mmCIF file of C-alpha atoms in Angstrom:
data_model
loop_
_atom_site.group_PDB
_atom_site.id
_atom_site.type_symbol
_atom_site.label_atom_id
_atom_site.label_comp_id
_atom_site.label_asym_id
_atom_site.label_seq_id
_atom_site.Cartn_x
_atom_site.Cartn_y
_atom_site.Cartn_z
ATOM 1 C CA MET W 1 68.822 149.543 111.636
ATOM 2 C CA LEU W 2 71.282 149.257 108.935
ATOM 3 C CA ALA W 3 74.874 150.813 111.562
ATOM 4 C CA ASP W 4 73.291 148.261 114.415
ATOM 5 C CA ASP W 5 73.122 145.344 112.035
ATOM 6 C CA ASP W 6 77.073 146.038 110.419
ATOM 7 C CA ALA W 7 78.223 146.693 113.863
ATOM 8 C CA SER W 8 76.897 143.338 114.797
ATOM 9 C CA LEU W 9 78.410 141.767 111.930
ATOM 10 C CA ILE W 10 81.809 143.341 113.130
ATOM 11 C CA ALA W 11 81.204 141.863 116.323
ATOM 12 C CA THR W 12 80.419 138.176 114.958
ATOM 13 C CA THR W 13 83.718 138.411 112.985
ATOM 14 C CA LEU W 14 85.583 139.529 116.053
ATOM 15 C CA ALA W 15 83.956 136.744 117.865
ATOM 16 C CA GLY W 16 85.526 134.382 115.854
ATOM 17 C CA ARG W 17 82.984 133.608 112.964
ATOM 18 C CA SER W 18 84.602 135.525 110.065
ATOM 19 C CA GLU W 19 82.190 134.014 107.729
ATOM 20 C CA ALA W 20 80.222 137.687 109.015
ATOM 21 C CA PHE W 21 82.563 139.584 107.332
ATOM 22 C CA GLY W 22 81.957 137.956 103.937
ATOM 23 C CA THR W 23 77.429 140.206 104.602
ATOM 24 C CA LEU W 24 79.478 143.210 105.130
ATOM 25 C CA VAL W 25 81.709 142.606 101.742
ATOM 26 C CA GLU W 26 78.837 141.534 99.451
ATOM 27 C CA ARG W 27 76.810 144.873 101.641
ATOM 28 C CA TYR W 28 79.769 147.523 100.362
ATOM 29 C CA ASP W 29 81.589 145.764 97.962
ATOM 30 C CA ARG W 30 79.556 147.455 94.600
ATOM 31 C CA ALA W 31 79.609 150.862 96.270
ATOM 32 C CA VAL W 32 83.609 150.205 97.474
ATOM 33 C CA TYR W 33 84.535 149.566 93.787
ATOM 34 C CA ASN W 34 82.738 151.778 92.129
ATOM 35 C CA LEU W 35 84.142 154.460 94.279
ATOM 36 C CA CYS W 36 87.687 153.235 93.027
ATOM 37 C CA LEU W 37 86.326 152.937 89.466
ATOM 38 C CA ARG W 38 85.650 156.033 89.360
ATOM 39 C CA THR W 39 88.685 157.498 91.372
ATOM 40 C CA LEU W 40 91.445 155.456 89.271
ATOM 41 C CA ARG W 41 89.169 154.853 86.506
ATOM 42 C CA ASP W 42 90.460 151.975 85.597
ATOM 43 C CA PRO W 43 88.321 148.380 86.154
ATOM 44 C CA GLU W 44 91.437 145.800 86.807
ATOM 45 C CA GLU W 45 93.265 148.854 88.955
ATOM 46 C CA ALA W 46 89.802 149.476 90.796
ATOM 47 C CA LYS W 47 89.641 145.837 91.297
ATOM 48 C CA ASP W 48 92.507 145.986 93.353
ATOM 49 C CA ALA W 49 92.333 148.544 95.268
ATOM 50 C CA THR W 50 88.986 147.325 96.148
ATOM 51 C CA GLN W 51 90.391 143.586 97.404
ATOM 52 C CA GLU W 52 93.017 146.099 99.300
ATOM 53 C CA ALA W 53 90.597 148.067 101.539
ATOM 54 C CA PHE W 54 89.086 144.579 102.185
ATOM 55 C CA PHE W 55 91.977 142.915 103.169
ATOM 56 C CA LYS W 56 93.154 146.051 105.074
ATOM 57 C CA ALA W 57 90.100 146.600 106.707
ATOM 58 C CA PHE W 58 89.573 142.927 107.876
ATOM 59 C CA ARG W 59 92.994 142.745 109.150
ATOM 60 C CA ALA W 60 92.499 146.055 111.311
ATOM 61 C CA LEU W 61 88.786 145.325 111.920
ATOM 62 C CA ARG W 62 89.804 145.435 115.877
ATOM 63 C CA THR W 63 90.704 148.702 115.623
ATOM 64 C CA PHE W 64 86.972 149.858 114.404
ATOM 65 C CA ARG W 65 84.939 151.951 116.864
ATOM 66 C CA PRO W 66 81.524 150.433 117.691
ATOM 67 C CA GLU W 67 80.330 154.272 117.800
ATOM 68 C CA ALA W 68 81.489 154.782 114.157
ATOM 69 C CA LYS W 69 79.823 153.956 110.761
ATOM 70 C CA PHE W 70 81.355 150.941 108.757
ATOM 71 C CA SER W 71 80.535 151.993 105.727
ATOM 72 C CA THR W 72 82.402 155.422 106.619
ATOM 73 C CA TRP W 73 85.916 153.486 107.426
ATOM 74 C CA ILE W 74 85.790 151.327 104.141
ATOM 75 C CA PHE W 75 85.238 153.862 101.535
ATOM 76 C CA SER W 76 88.050 155.852 103.858
ATOM 77 C CA ILE W 77 89.950 152.942 103.516
ATOM 78 C CA ALA W 78 89.341 152.408 99.979
ATOM 79 C CA TYR W 79 89.877 155.650 98.828
ATOM 80 C CA HIS W 80 92.773 156.235 100.356
ATOM 81 C CA ALA W 81 94.182 153.092 98.574
ATOM 82 C CA CYS W 82 92.846 154.873 95.478
ATOM 83 C CA CYS W 83 95.429 158.179 96.093
ATOM 84 C CA ASP W 84 98.764 155.513 96.622
ATOM 85 C CA ARG W 85 97.609 154.164 93.623
ATOM 86 C CA LEU W 86 97.749 157.350 91.808
ATOM 87 C CA GLN W 87 100.877 158.413 93.544
ATOM 88 C CA ARG W 88 102.177 155.964 92.392
ATOM 89 C CA ARG W 89 101.023 156.154 89.431
ATOM 90 C CA LYS W 90 101.989 159.536 88.957
ATOM 91 C CA ARG W 91 106.030 158.549 89.924
ATOM 92 C CA PHE W 92 105.352 157.133 86.422
ATOM 93 C CA THR W 93 103.699 159.331 84.562
ATOM 94 C CA ASP W 94 102.053 162.669 84.770
ATOM 95 C CA ALA W 95 98.891 161.713 84.262
ATOM 96 C CA GLU W 96 97.525 162.510 86.914
ATOM 97 C CA LEU W 97 97.340 166.064 88.684
ATOM 98 C CA PRO W 98 94.834 166.170 91.532
ATOM 99 C CA ASP W 99 94.838 169.974 90.779
ATOM 100 C CA ARG W 100 93.642 170.204 87.495
ATOM 101 C CA ALA W 101 90.915 169.674 85.312
ATOM 102 C CA ASP W 102 91.788 165.959 82.983
ATOM 103 C CA ALA W 103 90.796 167.012 79.484
ATOM 104 C CA GLY W 104 89.441 163.738 78.897
ATOM 105 C CA PRO W 105 87.851 162.650 76.423
ATOM 106 C CA GLY W 106 86.609 165.573 74.021
ATOM 107 C CA PRO W 107 82.623 165.599 72.938
ATOM 108 C CA ALA W 108 83.676 164.241 69.254
ATOM 109 C CA LEU W 109 84.260 161.274 71.644
ATOM 110 C CA LEU W 110 80.971 162.138 73.996
ATOM 111 C CA ALA W 111 79.042 162.237 71.311
ATOM 112 C CA GLU W 112 79.594 159.247 69.944
ATOM 113 C CA ARG W 113 79.119 157.384 73.549
ATOM 114 C CA SER W 114 74.843 158.439 72.783
ATOM 115 C CA ASP W 115 73.409 156.963 75.942
ATOM 116 C CA GLU W 116 72.987 159.901 78.345
ATOM 117 C CA ALA W 117 74.269 157.829 81.188
ATOM 118 C CA GLN W 118 77.379 156.486 79.058
ATOM 119 C CA ALA W 119 78.237 160.644 78.863
ATOM 120 C CA LEU W 120 77.510 161.424 82.501
ATOM 121 C CA ARG W 121 80.159 158.641 83.155
ATOM 122 C CA ALA W 122 82.082 160.058 80.990
ATOM 123 C CA ALA W 123 82.034 163.421 81.512
ATOM 124 C CA ILE W 124 82.610 161.946 85.765
ATOM 125 C CA ASP W 125 85.877 160.461 84.254
ATOM 126 C CA ALA W 126 86.721 163.694 83.041
ATOM 127 C CA LEU W 127 86.498 165.501 86.163
ATOM 128 C CA PRO W 128 89.536 165.918 88.727
ATOM 129 C CA GLU W 129 90.171 163.018 90.854
ATOM 130 C CA LYS W 130 89.292 165.771 94.549
ATOM 131 C CA TYR W 131 85.915 165.867 92.126
ATOM 132 C CA ARG W 132 84.987 162.753 91.139
ATOM 133 C CA ALA W 133 85.762 161.257 94.483
ATOM 134 C CA VAL W 134 82.559 164.134 95.622
ATOM 135 C CA ILE W 135 80.427 163.176 93.194
ATOM 136 C CA THR W 136 80.092 159.777 93.387
ATOM 137 C CA LEU W 137 79.877 159.520 97.038
ATOM 138 C CA TYR W 138 77.441 161.647 96.893
ATOM 139 C CA HIS W 139 75.647 161.700 94.048
ATOM 140 C CA LEU W 140 75.765 157.639 92.856
ATOM 141 C CA GLN W 141 75.873 156.674 96.799
ATOM 142 C CA GLY W 142 74.132 158.925 98.840
ATOM 143 C CA ARG W 143 76.426 159.805 101.472
ATOM 144 C CA GLN W 144 76.049 162.503 103.533
ATOM 145 C CA TYR W 145 78.269 165.877 103.462
ATOM 146 C CA ASP W 146 79.624 164.987 107.127
ATOM 147 C CA GLU W 147 80.538 161.399 106.132
ATOM 148 C CA ILE W 148 81.630 162.590 102.929
ATOM 149 C CA ALA W 149 84.315 164.862 104.598
ATOM 150 C CA GLU W 150 84.994 161.939 107.003
ATOM 151 C CA VAL W 151 86.040 159.758 104.139
ATOM 152 C CA LEU W 152 87.902 162.384 102.815
ATOM 153 C CA LYS W 153 89.949 163.871 105.654
ATOM 154 C CA LEU W 154 88.243 167.566 104.312
ATOM 155 C CA PRO W 155 85.629 170.462 105.429
ATOM 156 C CA MET W 156 82.390 169.983 105.409
ATOM 157 C CA GLY W 157 82.457 173.354 103.282
ATOM 158 C CA THR W 158 85.213 172.548 100.582
ATOM 159 C CA VAL W 159 83.231 169.505 100.511
ATOM 160 C CA LYS W 160 80.401 171.229 99.170
ATOM 161 C CA THR W 161 81.746 173.623 97.397
ATOM 162 C CA HIS W 162 83.861 170.426 95.657
ATOM 163 C CA LEU W 163 80.871 169.294 95.160
ATOM 164 C CA PHE W 164 79.388 172.810 93.785
ATOM 165 C CA ARG W 165 82.697 173.504 91.127
ATOM 166 C CA ALA W 166 82.069 169.532 89.698
ATOM 167 C CA LYS W 167 77.961 169.940 88.807
ATOM 168 C CA GLU W 168 79.241 173.095 87.148
ATOM 169 C CA LEU W 169 82.316 171.669 85.500
ATOM 170 C CA LEU W 170 79.207 168.430 84.218
ATOM 171 C CA ARG W 171 77.347 171.169 82.793
ATOM 172 C CA ARG W 172 79.364 173.060 80.759
ATOM 173 C CA ARG W 173 80.856 169.580 79.679
ATOM 174 C CA LEU W 174 77.319 168.182 79.267
ATOM 175 C CA ALA W 175 75.533 171.354 77.171
ATOM 176 C CA GLY W 176 78.615 171.268 75.079
ATOM 177 C CA LEU W 177 78.426 168.349 74.282
ATOM 178 C CA ARG W 178 74.748 168.650 73.410
ATOM 179 C CA ASP W 179 75.362 171.914 71.384
ATOM 180 C CA ASP W 180 77.688 169.405 69.771
ATOM 181 C CA VAL W 181 74.535 166.446 68.997
ATOM 182 C CA ALA W 182 72.339 169.999 67.720
ATOM 183 C CA GLY W 183 74.983 171.208 65.467
ATOM 184 C CA GLU W 184 75.773 167.957 63.504
ATOM 185 C CA GLY W 185 71.743 167.069 63.810
ATOM 186 C CA ALA W 186 71.185 170.685 61.788
ATOM 187 C CA ASP W 187 74.122 170.004 59.425
ATOM 188 C CA MET P 1 71.099 174.108 77.864
ATOM 189 C CA TYR P 2 72.059 171.686 81.068
ATOM 190 C CA ASP P 3 70.912 173.621 84.099
ATOM 191 C CA TYR P 4 71.316 172.348 87.403
ATOM 192 C CA ASP P 5 68.546 170.478 87.996
ATOM 193 C CA ASP P 6 69.301 168.445 84.646
ATOM 194 C CA ILE P 7 72.212 167.697 86.212
ATOM 195 C CA ASP P 8 71.136 166.912 89.653
ATOM 196 C CA ARG P 9 68.365 164.985 88.645
ATOM 197 C CA ALA P 10 70.940 163.066 85.800
ATOM 198 C CA LEU P 11 73.560 161.773 88.873
ATOM 199 C CA PHE P 12 70.837 160.147 90.772
ATOM 200 C CA SER P 13 69.143 158.443 87.937
ATOM 201 C CA LEU P 14 72.839 157.370 87.293
ATOM 202 C CA GLN P 15 72.993 153.619 88.336
ATOM 203 C CA LEU P 16 76.377 151.968 89.764
ATOM 204 C CA GLU P 17 78.212 149.951 87.462
ATOM 205 C CA GLU P 18 78.741 146.042 88.441
ATOM 206 C CA PRO P 19 81.409 145.195 89.410
ATOM 207 C CA PRO P 20 83.529 142.348 87.790
ATOM 208 C CA GLU P 21 82.346 138.963 88.390
ATOM 209 C CA ASP P 22 85.397 137.647 90.047
ATOM 210 C CA LEU P 23 85.351 140.477 92.271
ATOM 211 C CA ARG P 24 83.231 139.039 95.544
ATOM 212 C CA ALA P 25 85.575 135.852 95.311
ATOM 213 C CA SER P 26 88.799 137.471 95.202
ATOM 214 C CA ILE P 27 87.670 139.634 98.477
ATOM 215 C CA LEU P 28 86.744 136.947 100.443
ATOM 216 C CA ALA P 29 89.588 134.730 99.508
ATOM 217 C CA VAL P 30 92.270 136.968 100.866
ATOM 218 C CA THR P 31 89.653 137.623 104.466
ATOM 219 C CA VAL P 32 87.154 135.437 105.111
ATOM 220 C CA ASP P 33 88.459 132.509 103.165
ATOM 221 C CA ALA P 34 92.190 133.271 103.559
ATOM 222 C CA PRO P 35 94.445 130.191 105.080
ATOM 223 C CA ARG P 36 94.303 131.278 108.751
ATOM 224 C CA GLU P 37 98.124 131.837 110.538
ATOM 225 C CA VAL P 38 99.175 128.795 112.719
ATOM 226 C CA THR P 39 100.126 129.797 116.206
ATOM 227 C CA VAL P 40 101.075 127.900 118.688
ATOM 228 C CA ALA P 41 100.721 128.633 122.199
ATOM 229 C CA TRP P 42 103.502 129.321 124.424
ATOM 230 C CA PRO P 43 103.907 126.243 126.545
ATOM 231 C CA PHE P 44 104.909 127.680 130.075
ATOM 232 C CA SER P 45 103.185 130.185 132.179
ATOM 233 C CA PHE P 46 105.343 132.824 133.361
ATOM 234 C CA ALA P 47 105.719 131.966 137.012
ATOM 235 C CA GLU P 48 107.152 128.441 135.506
ATOM 236 C CA MET P 49 109.422 130.824 133.032
ATOM 237 C CA GLY P 50 110.865 132.679 136.242
ATOM 238 C CA PHE P 51 111.214 129.626 138.145
ATOM 239 C CA VAL P 52 113.434 127.719 135.486
ATOM 240 C CA GLY P 53 115.372 130.949 134.612
ATOM 241 C CA ALA P 54 115.847 131.265 138.232
ATOM 242 C CA ALA P 55 117.357 127.793 138.038
ATOM 243 C CA LEU P 56 119.342 127.843 134.805
ATOM 244 C CA ALA P 57 121.465 131.254 136.471
ATOM 245 C CA VAL P 58 122.111 129.093 140.147
ATOM 246 C CA ALA P 59 122.833 126.034 138.052
ATOM 247 C CA VAL P 60 125.190 128.256 135.041
ATOM 248 C CA TRP P 61 126.759 129.758 138.951
ATOM 249 C CA LEU P 62 127.813 126.788 140.305
ATOM 250 C CA ALA P 63 129.178 125.417 137.528
ATOM 251 C CA VAL P 64 131.390 128.559 137.308
ATOM 252 C CA SER P 65 132.152 128.325 140.731
ATOM 253 C CA VAL P 66 133.145 124.397 140.314
ATOM 254 C CA VAL P 67 135.319 125.598 137.306
ATOM 255 C CA HIS P 68 136.886 127.863 139.152
ATOM 256 C CA GLY P 69 137.289 126.098 142.862
ATOM 257 C CA ALA P 70 135.816 128.495 144.394
ATOM 258 C CA ALA P 71 135.212 128.358 148.555
ATOM 259 C CA TRP P 72 131.449 127.015 148.846
ATOM 260 C CA SER P 73 130.179 128.399 151.666
ATOM 261 C CA ALA P 74 132.173 131.612 151.067
ATOM 262 C CA SER P 75 130.753 132.244 147.753
ATOM 263 C CA LEU P 76 126.965 131.800 148.917
ATOM 264 C CA GLU P 77 127.663 133.664 152.076
ATOM 265 C CA SER P 78 128.817 136.867 149.800
ATOM 266 C CA SER P 79 126.467 136.131 147.456
ATOM 267 C CA ALA P 80 123.519 136.241 150.073
ATOM 268 C CA ARG P 81 124.824 139.043 152.171
ATOM 269 C CA ALA P 82 125.053 141.145 148.548
ATOM 270 C CA LEU P 83 121.340 140.140 147.996
ATOM 271 C CA GLY P 84 120.222 140.957 151.520
ATOM 272 C CA SER P 85 121.704 144.596 150.811
ATOM 273 C CA ALA P 86 120.609 144.969 147.844
ATOM 274 C CA LEU P 87 116.941 144.131 148.028
ATOM 275 C CA GLY P 88 117.449 146.858 151.340
ATOM 276 C CA ASN P 89 118.756 149.616 149.382
ATOM 277 C CA PRO P 90 115.748 151.710 148.424
ATOM 278 C CA THR P 91 117.401 152.722 144.384
ATOM 279 C CA VAL P 92 117.914 149.420 143.445
ATOM 280 C CA LEU P 93 113.703 148.618 144.614
ATOM 281 C CA ALA P 94 112.806 152.473 142.791
ATOM 282 C CA TRP P 95 114.979 150.484 139.379
ATOM 283 C CA LEU P 96 113.467 147.167 139.977
ATOM 284 C CA GLY P 97 110.193 148.111 140.200
ATOM 285 C CA ALA P 98 110.219 150.350 137.177
ATOM 286 C CA GLY P 99 111.365 147.635 135.013
ATOM 287 C CA ALA P 100 108.796 145.549 136.206
ATOM 288 C CA SER P 101 106.581 148.592 135.336
ATOM 289 C CA THR P 102 107.594 148.379 131.464
ATOM 290 C CA ALA P 103 107.721 145.164 131.427
ATOM 291 C CA VAL P 104 104.261 144.558 132.477
ATOM 292 C CA TRP P 105 103.361 147.840 130.009
ATOM 293 C CA LEU P 106 104.664 146.403 126.990
ATOM 294 C CA SER P 107 103.066 143.167 127.568
ATOM 295 C CA LEU P 108 100.066 144.841 127.114
ATOM 296 C CA ALA P 109 100.474 147.357 124.826
ATOM 297 C CA ASN P 110 98.909 146.753 121.450
ATOM 298 C CA LEU P 111 101.312 147.568 118.752
ATOM 299 C CA THR P 112 98.850 146.045 116.075
ATOM 300 C CA PRO P 113 96.768 149.674 115.070
ATOM 301 C CA LEU P 114 99.970 151.111 114.401
ATOM 302 C CA LEU P 115 101.366 148.363 112.072
ATOM 303 C CA ALA P 116 98.059 147.712 110.837
ATOM 304 C CA GLY P 117 98.527 151.615 109.561
ATOM 305 C CA VAL P 118 94.820 151.968 109.808
ATOM 306 C CA ARG P 119 92.825 153.565 111.917
ATOM 307 C CA SER P 120 89.111 152.895 112.823
ATOM 308 C CA GLY P 121 87.212 156.043 111.502
ATOM 309 C CA ARG P 122 90.794 157.804 110.666
ATOM 310 C CA ALA P 123 92.165 155.407 107.655
#
């Protein structure tokens, strides 16, 4: 069981063999980085937030409840580190407002990214922050609703609503992109 | 037109992006490989500290008595009487008990979770 493995690695770390924490880093750094990247939309800041999340987790490892999942815990720490960074960013610029849809790259820019995956990533980046996190955790990382709710500190119903609205926004944006490409082809 | 199945299919097939090459090393540098804080163990036990403290208090009291030229026997007798009556007073004993309990509780309390600002599963 993966959860047991995580728990035993934590126990080993707490017993003084801190190199066991390195295995946890290897196991989750990519996923945590992707959550930070999708939330912050800045690779350099995502790297810093990922590092900060693991540092906080390492320092607070004794407070980890054995019955909890390490993945939920580290995602939660990372997400809130990202939120702190977005808040700090908002103090200097008004670029990120969590409750409004970000204009993001328009269809013209999306069209330049011909690859579907690139277009989809760009469309995800254009979503409001709260939708980006849900999409990243659910679709890209295969997390369950209850775990996402715990990470984001949201009711499960809200998670489902965010997911539905996120997909609706993606559908519209990608449909607009496809129409634009089809229109250019007809010309 | 994209429908929801298309979106689901595209999202589930989307690969996670590769993190920067030095990410793992930078995380390990501040966690596993970080230099450990040097902690020096306190060289005395609690009982030893109490004994040393009491001896110092008596020494100070004697020194003050000598400087002020107080009568030794009278001072000792009055101090012993005062101590005896104090320890026989329930109120004094109750306050001593409360103080000792508080000291023990504070020595056992672990404030690390509050300082870290991160709680297991509730960070």
